[in-house]
């Protein structure tokens, strides 16, 4: 704001977060029943954008079967004690970017 006594003007600054992109894609893995399956990808920067993991079309959440970790730019999904029913495509989405394995 600028105030000269008899006149006043104001302006605003808007800062937008840069879009994060996937710089290290997911890799296919093979696990035996009862083992953990670990998927990782890396983003171009830390972000507050919505990021989501999927098994097939089903969105995953952290719980006793799945662990989702965010450490800086690294995004990790751990599927605990996988079974044959866990076979299928895994994908990670952030903004408009997707990686699949």
Tab-separated table of C-alpha atoms in Angstrom:
chain	number	residue	atom	x	y	z
A	1	UNK	CA	0.000	0.000	0.000
A	2	UNK	CA	1.172	3.518	-0.760
A	3	UNK	CA	-0.411	6.408	1.149
A	4	UNK	CA	0.558	10.040	0.344
A	5	UNK	CA	-1.897	11.570	2.759
A	6	UNK	CA	-4.652	12.560	0.320
A	7	UNK	CA	-4.200	9.608	-2.059
A	8	UNK	CA	-3.856	5.895	-1.487
A	9	UNK	CA	-3.176	2.910	-3.737
A	10	UNK	CA	-2.831	-0.795	-3.026
A	11	UNK	CA	-1.615	-3.856	-4.858
A	12	UNK	CA	-1.340	-7.572	-4.127
A	13	UNK	CA	1.249	-10.204	-4.813
A	14	UNK	CA	0.164	-13.760	-5.559
A	15	UNK	CA	2.707	-16.578	-5.367
A	16	UNK	CA	1.809	-19.935	-6.881
A	17	UNK	CA	3.577	-23.199	-6.141
A	18	UNK	CA	5.482	-24.572	-9.111
A	19	UNK	CA	4.068	-27.826	-10.411
A	20	UNK	CA	6.014	-30.881	-9.298
A	21	UNK	CA	6.896	-33.414	-11.973
A	22	UNK	CA	7.985	-37.040	-11.666
A	23	UNK	CA	11.742	-37.256	-12.317
A	24	UNK	CA	12.272	-40.887	-11.243
A	25	UNK	CA	9.511	-43.212	-12.402
A	26	UNK	CA	8.170	-46.347	-10.724
A	27	UNK	CA	9.830	-49.661	-11.570
A	28	UNK	CA	8.196	-53.085	-11.965
A	29	UNK	CA	8.945	-55.482	-9.110
A	30	UNK	CA	8.359	-59.147	-8.382
A	31	UNK	CA	7.682	-60.332	-4.816
A	32	UNK	CA	6.813	-63.629	-3.202
A	33	UNK	CA	3.637	-64.071	-1.169
A	34	UNK	CA	4.122	-62.812	2.369
A	35	UNK	CA	6.917	-60.377	1.448
A	36	UNK	CA	6.641	-56.591	1.325
A	37	UNK	CA	6.545	-54.875	-2.079
A	38	UNK	CA	8.188	-51.433	-2.145
A	39	UNK	CA	7.539	-48.855	-4.875
A	40	UNK	CA	9.335	-45.512	-5.040
A	41	UNK	CA	9.344	-42.473	-7.268
A	42	UNK	CA	10.988	-39.074	-6.958
A	43	UNK	CA	9.528	-35.659	-7.708
A	44	UNK	CA	11.274	-32.573	-9.018
A	45	UNK	CA	10.593	-30.777	-5.730
A	46	UNK	CA	8.818	-31.089	-2.421
A	47	UNK	CA	5.175	-30.266	-2.936
A	48	UNK	CA	1.859	-29.704	-1.218
A	49	UNK	CA	0.021	-30.850	-4.355
A	50	UNK	CA	-2.317	-33.786	-3.930
A	51	UNK	CA	-0.429	-37.023	-4.539
A	52	UNK	CA	-2.180	-40.392	-4.700
A	53	UNK	CA	-1.182	-44.050	-5.011
A	54	UNK	CA	-3.436	-46.593	-6.760
A	55	UNK	CA	-3.618	-50.380	-7.034
A	56	UNK	CA	-5.522	-50.791	-10.272
A	57	UNK	CA	-8.241	-48.148	-10.020
A	58	UNK	CA	-8.422	-48.313	-6.209
A	59	UNK	CA	-6.878	-45.359	-4.341
A	60	UNK	CA	-4.601	-46.470	-1.485
A	61	UNK	CA	-4.315	-45.014	2.012
A	62	UNK	CA	-1.817	-45.658	4.790
A	63	UNK	CA	-3.131	-48.433	7.028
A	64	UNK	CA	-1.996	-51.806	8.417
A	65	UNK	CA	-1.665	-53.217	4.856
A	66	UNK	CA	-0.168	-50.197	3.053
A	67	UNK	CA	2.391	-47.660	4.194
A	68	UNK	CA	2.767	-44.392	2.307
A	69	UNK	CA	5.862	-42.322	3.068
A	70	UNK	CA	6.897	-38.860	1.943
A	71	UNK	CA	10.526	-37.960	2.577
A	72	UNK	CA	11.418	-34.727	0.809
A	73	UNK	CA	11.013	-35.409	-2.898
A	74	UNK	CA	10.851	-39.205	-2.493
A	75	UNK	CA	7.400	-40.843	-2.457
A	76	UNK	CA	7.239	-44.459	-1.245
A	77	UNK	CA	4.488	-47.078	-1.140
A	78	UNK	CA	5.013	-50.289	0.856
A	79	UNK	CA	2.474	-53.069	0.350
A	80	UNK	CA	2.800	-55.260	3.453
A	81	UNK	CA	2.794	-59.053	3.158
A	82	UNK	CA	1.497	-59.183	-0.407
A	83	UNK	CA	-0.864	-61.904	-1.600
A	84	UNK	CA	-1.817	-63.046	-5.097
A	85	UNK	CA	-4.794	-60.648	-4.912
A	86	UNK	CA	-2.315	-57.734	-4.804
A	87	UNK	CA	-1.084	-58.487	-8.350
A	88	UNK	CA	-1.809	-55.674	-10.766
A	89	UNK	CA	-0.810	-52.227	-11.868
A	90	UNK	CA	0.463	-49.718	-9.304
A	91	UNK	CA	0.333	-46.048	-10.203
A	92	UNK	CA	1.304	-42.768	-8.600
A	93	UNK	CA	-0.302	-39.464	-9.588
A	94	UNK	CA	0.671	-35.915	-8.695
A	95	UNK	CA	-1.094	-33.052	-10.439
A	96	UNK	CA	-1.440	-34.097	-14.078
A	97	UNK	CA	1.577	-36.445	-13.987
A	98	UNK	CA	1.389	-40.231	-13.601
A	99	UNK	CA	3.891	-43.070	-13.271
A	100	UNK	CA	2.892	-46.743	-13.381
A	101	UNK	CA	4.493	-50.152	-12.803
